[in-house]
Amino acid sequence: MLTHWELEHYRQLYRNQIDRLVETLTVRLLPTFDSVHAEVEALQQEAYRASRECANDGNGLDPQTAHEAAFEASLAHFDIVLDLRQGLQNMFAVSLYHLFEQQVRAFHVRVLNHKPLKFGPDVLKAWDKTLPDPVLTKEQRSGLDELRLLANTVKHGDGASAQELYTAAPHLFLADYEQDALDDPTVIVHKPDIGTPLFGQDLFVRLDDIHRYRQLLNGVWSAYLEALHGAGRS
């Protein structure tokens, strides 16, 4: 089905797209959040200054109240920024999955000249029917299923996909300080309600997960392109 040139061309093309998407998150976007501590300090100073000015106007505001106002202002900002950072990571997991789906559908129609199919998984099933041996490992298939469920959970919040995802990858539902609970057999971890994962709440995709999904998708493409190339030689 594929010449050697096509094999190498599309493997490089799709790998570049996936890698550049991840680099956009890790190199261009996430470093902008590094300034949050400076922002918090500036907010604290401004809130403290405003509180002291209010006290100097004869309103009797004591220094302790000024410190508390500064702390509350900075804490609210810090929490929102961290939620936004987490939401961005959650959103990029969705982007990775749907980029992969779009790549698969475009390749199916434009390169293999087949009739369009609606979903990426439908295309992969169609390819599998034309190939003599299973293409993906058990780990790759479970990884794709996890990423699909994750994309649905981030977009829709609580629901059937979230319940299935919790069974497949419970660590995604726990903040960093809760991770030890997964290793403690005496602790029963209940799936929390998924409210607003696009704002970084209730679901926690980490950079390790993003890189794991990147490697997964690149590996899936390599496996299918090699299989389709081999089918063309036989």
GROMACS .gro file of C-alpha atoms in nm:
model
  234
    1MET     CA    1   0.000   0.000   0.000
    2LEU     CA    2   0.278   0.245   0.086
    3THR     CA    3   0.611   0.304  -0.082
    4HIS     CA    4   0.920   0.346   0.134
    5TRP     CA    5   0.919   0.720   0.054
    6GLU     CA    6   0.557   0.753   0.172
    7LEU     CA    7   0.635   0.555   0.485
    8GLU     CA    8   0.916   0.789   0.588
    9HIS     CA    9   0.739   1.105   0.473
   10TYR     CA   10   0.420   1.051   0.670
   11ARG     CA   11   0.597   0.913   0.973
   12GLN     CA   12   0.806   1.231   0.989
   13LEU     CA   13   0.512   1.458   0.906
   14TYR     CA   14   0.283   1.325   1.177
   15ARG     CA   15   0.561   1.297   1.433
   16ASN     CA   16   0.651   1.662   1.371
   17GLN     CA   17   0.290   1.772   1.416
   18ILE     CA   18   0.250   1.581   1.742
   19ASP     CA   19   0.588   1.689   1.878
   20ARG     CA   20   0.534   2.055   1.786
   21LEU     CA   21   0.197   2.054   1.959
   22VAL     CA   22   0.359   1.928   2.278
   23GLU     CA   23   0.643   2.178   2.242
   24THR     CA   24   0.389   2.459   2.213
   25LEU     CA   25   0.265   2.365   2.558
   26THR     CA   26   0.597   2.290   2.726
   27VAL     CA   27   0.825   2.550   2.564
   28ARG     CA   28   0.598   2.840   2.468
   29LEU     CA   29   0.299   2.841   2.703
   30LEU     CA   30   0.383   2.685   3.039
   31PRO     CA   31   0.694   2.902   3.097
   32THR     CA   32   0.465   3.207   3.100
   33PHE     CA   33   0.329   3.079   3.430
   34ASP     CA   34   0.673   3.104   3.591
   35SER     CA   35   0.603   3.468   3.671
   36VAL     CA   36   0.318   3.380   3.907
   37HIS     CA   37   0.533   3.425   4.219
   38ALA     CA   38   0.635   3.775   4.111
   39GLU     CA   39   0.270   3.852   4.036
   40VAL     CA   40   0.167   3.729   4.381
   41GLU     CA   41   0.433   3.944   4.547
   42ALA     CA   42   0.317   4.251   4.353
   43LEU     CA   43  -0.044   4.186   4.451
   44GLN     CA   44   0.053   4.149   4.815
   45GLN     CA   45   0.241   4.479   4.811
   46GLU     CA   46  -0.047   4.661   4.639
   47ALA     CA   47  -0.311   4.518   4.874
   48TYR     CA   48  -0.096   4.602   5.175
   49ARG     CA   49  -0.034   4.955   5.048
   50ALA     CA   50  -0.406   5.012   4.985
   51SER     CA   51  -0.495   4.880   5.331
   52ARG     CA   52  -0.240   5.104   5.499
   53GLU     CA   53  -0.366   5.405   5.306
   54CYS     CA   54  -0.716   5.325   5.421
   55ALA     CA   55  -0.589   5.312   5.779
   56ASN     CA   56  -0.407   5.642   5.740
   57ASP     CA   57  -0.730   5.804   5.625
   58GLY     CA   58  -0.861   5.755   5.977
   59ASN     CA   59  -1.055   5.434   5.926
   60GLY     CA   60  -0.863   5.265   6.206
   61LEU     CA   61  -0.743   4.966   6.003
   62ASP     CA   62  -0.474   4.787   6.200
   63PRO     CA   63  -0.155   4.634   6.047
   64GLN     CA   64  -0.281   4.279   6.103
   65THR     CA   65  -0.585   4.347   5.890
   66ALA     CA   66  -0.360   4.492   5.621
   67HIS     CA   67  -0.149   4.176   5.619
   68GLU     CA   68  -0.460   3.958   5.598
   69ALA     CA   69  -0.596   4.159   5.304
   70ALA     CA   70  -0.265   4.122   5.121
   71PHE     CA   71  -0.256   3.748   5.185
   72GLU     CA   72  -0.613   3.689   5.069
   73ALA     CA   73  -0.559   3.886   4.747
   74SER     CA   74  -0.243   3.696   4.660
   75LEU     CA   75  -0.389   3.357   4.752
   76ALA     CA   76  -0.692   3.404   4.528
   77HIS     CA   77  -0.470   3.501   4.234
   78PHE     CA   78  -0.229   3.213   4.295
   79ASP     CA   79  -0.512   2.957   4.305
   80ILE     CA   80  -0.666   3.086   3.983
   81VAL     CA   81  -0.336   3.086   3.796
   82LEU     CA   82  -0.256   2.731   3.907
   83ASP     CA   83  -0.604   2.617   3.802
   84LEU     CA   84  -0.553   2.779   3.462
   85ARG     CA   85  -0.216   2.608   3.424
   86GLN     CA   86  -0.372   2.270   3.503
   87GLY     CA   87  -0.662   2.341   3.270
   88LEU     CA   88  -0.417   2.413   2.991
   89GLN     CA   89  -0.247   2.077   3.043
   90ASN     CA   90  -0.586   1.904   3.048
   91MET     CA   91  -0.686   2.082   2.728
   92PHE     CA   92  -0.367   1.981   2.545
   93ALA     CA   93  -0.443   1.614   2.614
   94VAL     CA   94  -0.770   1.669   2.426
   95SER     CA   95  -0.581   1.844   2.146
   96LEU     CA   96  -0.337   1.555   2.114
   97TYR     CA   97  -0.613   1.299   2.079
   98HIS     CA   98  -0.813   1.496   1.824
   99LEU     CA   99  -0.503   1.587   1.624
  100PHE     CA  100  -0.435   1.214   1.600
  101GLU     CA  101  -0.795   1.149   1.489
  102GLN     CA  102  -0.768   1.415   1.220
  103GLN     CA  103  -0.438   1.274   1.098
  104VAL     CA  104  -0.587   0.926   1.075
  105ARG     CA  105  -0.896   1.038   0.884
  106ALA     CA  106  -0.695   1.255   0.644
  107PHE     CA  107  -0.450   0.972   0.574
  108HIS     CA  108  -0.737   0.727   0.523
  109VAL     CA  109  -0.901   0.946   0.258
  110ARG     CA  110  -0.620   1.141   0.093
  111VAL     CA  111  -0.341   0.884   0.091
  112LEU     CA  112  -0.518   0.548   0.092
  113ASN     CA  113  -0.810   0.683  -0.117
  114HIS     CA  114  -1.076   0.518   0.099
  115LYS     CA  115  -1.423   0.644   0.179
  116PRO     CA  116  -1.440   0.879   0.480
  117LEU     CA  117  -1.518   0.729   0.820
  118LYS     CA  118  -1.643   0.943   1.104
  119PHE     CA  119  -1.416   0.851   1.394
  120GLY     CA  120  -1.047   0.773   1.424
  121PRO     CA  121  -1.108   0.440   1.601
  122ASP     CA  122  -1.339   0.336   1.314
  123VAL     CA  123  -1.058   0.399   1.068
  124LEU     CA  124  -0.811   0.192   1.270
  125LYS     CA  125  -1.061  -0.096   1.281
  126ALA     CA  126  -1.097  -0.074   0.904
  127TRP     CA  127  -0.721  -0.085   0.861
  128ASP     CA  128  -0.693  -0.384   1.094
  129LYS     CA  129  -0.934  -0.579   0.873
  130THR     CA  130  -0.700  -0.538   0.576
  131LEU     CA  131  -0.382  -0.638   0.762
  132PRO     CA  132  -0.289  -1.000   0.833
  133ASP     CA  133  -0.154  -0.954   1.187
  134PRO     CA  134  -0.247  -0.736   1.486
  135VAL     CA  135  -0.065  -0.405   1.452
  136LEU     CA  136  -0.074  -0.261   1.802
  137THR     CA  137   0.037  -0.410   2.129
  138LYS     CA  138  -0.203  -0.450   2.418
  139GLU     CA  139  -0.037  -0.154   2.590
  140GLN     CA  140  -0.079   0.069   2.285
  141ARG     CA  141  -0.447  -0.018   2.253
  142SER     CA  142  -0.514   0.047   2.620
  143GLY     CA  143  -0.317   0.373   2.594
  144LEU     CA  144  -0.529   0.493   2.301
  145ASP     CA  145  -0.845   0.401   2.488
  146GLU     CA  146  -0.724   0.593   2.795
  147LEU     CA  147  -0.650   0.901   2.585
  148ARG     CA  148  -0.991   0.881   2.417
  149LEU     CA  149  -1.168   0.856   2.752
  150LEU     CA  150  -0.957   1.141   2.886
  151ALA     CA  151  -1.048   1.365   2.593
  152ASN     CA  152  -1.419   1.298   2.651
  153THR     CA  153  -1.385   1.359   3.025
  154VAL     CA  154  -1.207   1.691   2.984
  155LYS     CA  155  -1.471   1.808   2.735
  156HIS     CA  156  -1.784   1.684   2.907
  157GLY     CA  157  -1.698   1.650   3.275
  158ASP     CA  158  -1.866   1.375   3.474
  159GLY     CA  159  -2.026   1.087   3.286
  160ALA     CA  160  -1.966   0.739   3.149
  161SER     CA  161  -1.623   0.826   3.007
  162ALA     CA  162  -1.509   0.965   3.342
  163GLN     CA  163  -1.619   0.647   3.518
  164GLU     CA  164  -1.432   0.428   3.269
  165LEU     CA  165  -1.126   0.652   3.285
  166TYR     CA  166  -1.115   0.628   3.663
  167THR     CA  167  -1.089   0.249   3.633
  168ALA     CA  168  -0.813   0.275   3.371
  169ALA     CA  169  -0.610   0.565   3.516
  170PRO     CA  170  -0.714   0.666   3.871
  171HIS     CA  171  -0.402   0.880   3.916
  172LEU     CA  172  -0.553   1.139   3.681
  173PHE     CA  173  -0.823   1.213   3.939
  174LEU     CA  174  -0.587   1.283   4.228
  175ALA     CA  175  -0.379   1.591   4.299
  176ASP     CA  176  -0.010   1.545   4.370
  177TYR     CA  177  -0.056   1.545   4.748
  178GLU     CA  178  -0.316   1.266   4.715
  179GLN     CA  179  -0.108   1.026   4.504
  180ASP     CA  180   0.015   0.823   4.801
  181ALA     CA  181  -0.341   0.703   4.851
  182LEU     CA  182  -0.308   0.485   4.540
  183ASP     CA  183  -0.031   0.284   4.706
  184ASP     CA  184  -0.206   0.245   5.041
  185PRO     CA  185  -0.437  -0.061   5.043
  186THR     CA  186  -0.609   0.064   5.358
  187VAL     CA  187  -0.733   0.379   5.182
  188ILE     CA  188  -1.043   0.360   4.966
  189VAL     CA  189  -1.014   0.620   4.693
  190HIS     CA  190  -1.348   0.734   4.559
  191LYS     CA  191  -1.379   0.903   4.223
  192PRO     CA  192  -1.466   1.267   4.279
  193ASP     CA  193  -1.732   1.443   4.077
  194ILE     CA  194  -1.583   1.597   3.765
  195GLY     CA  195  -1.696   1.957   3.744
  196THR     CA  196  -1.474   2.191   3.541
  197PRO     CA  197  -1.161   2.010   3.419
  198LEU     CA  198  -1.110   2.277   3.152
  199PHE     CA  199  -1.044   2.516   3.440
  200GLY     CA  200  -0.801   2.272   3.600
  201GLN     CA  201  -1.032   2.129   3.863
  202ASP     CA  202  -1.104   1.765   3.950
  203LEU     CA  203  -0.875   1.620   3.680
  204PHE     CA  204  -0.497   1.641   3.678
  205VAL     CA  205  -0.309   1.569   3.355
  206ARG     CA  206   0.063   1.605   3.427
  207LEU     CA  207   0.350   1.675   3.193
  208ASP     CA  208   0.461   1.314   3.234
  209ASP     CA  209   0.121   1.211   3.097
  210ILE     CA  210   0.150   1.452   2.803
  211HIS     CA  211   0.491   1.308   2.710
  212ARG     CA  212   0.358   0.955   2.755
  213TYR     CA  213   0.070   1.026   2.516
  214ARG     CA  214   0.309   1.187   2.268
  215GLN     CA  215   0.527   0.874   2.265
  216LEU     CA  216   0.215   0.658   2.239
  217LEU     CA  217   0.079   0.837   1.930
  218ASN     CA  218   0.416   0.844   1.756
  219GLY     CA  219   0.451   0.472   1.823
  220VAL     CA  220   0.102   0.398   1.693
  221TRP     CA  221   0.175   0.586   1.370
  222SER     CA  222   0.505   0.404   1.323
  223ALA     CA  223   0.336   0.068   1.376
  224TYR     CA  224   0.054   0.129   1.127
  225LEU     CA  225   0.275   0.288   0.862
  226GLU     CA  226   0.517  -0.004   0.883
  227ALA     CA  227   0.226  -0.249   0.856
  228LEU     CA  228   0.073  -0.069   0.560
  229HIS     CA  229   0.413  -0.054   0.391
  230GLY     CA  230   0.459  -0.426   0.448
  231ALA     CA  231   0.116  -0.502   0.308
  232GLY     CA  232   0.212  -0.318  -0.007
  233ARG     CA  233   0.520  -0.540  -0.054
  234SER     CA  234   0.334  -0.867  -0.016
   0.00000   0.00000   0.00000
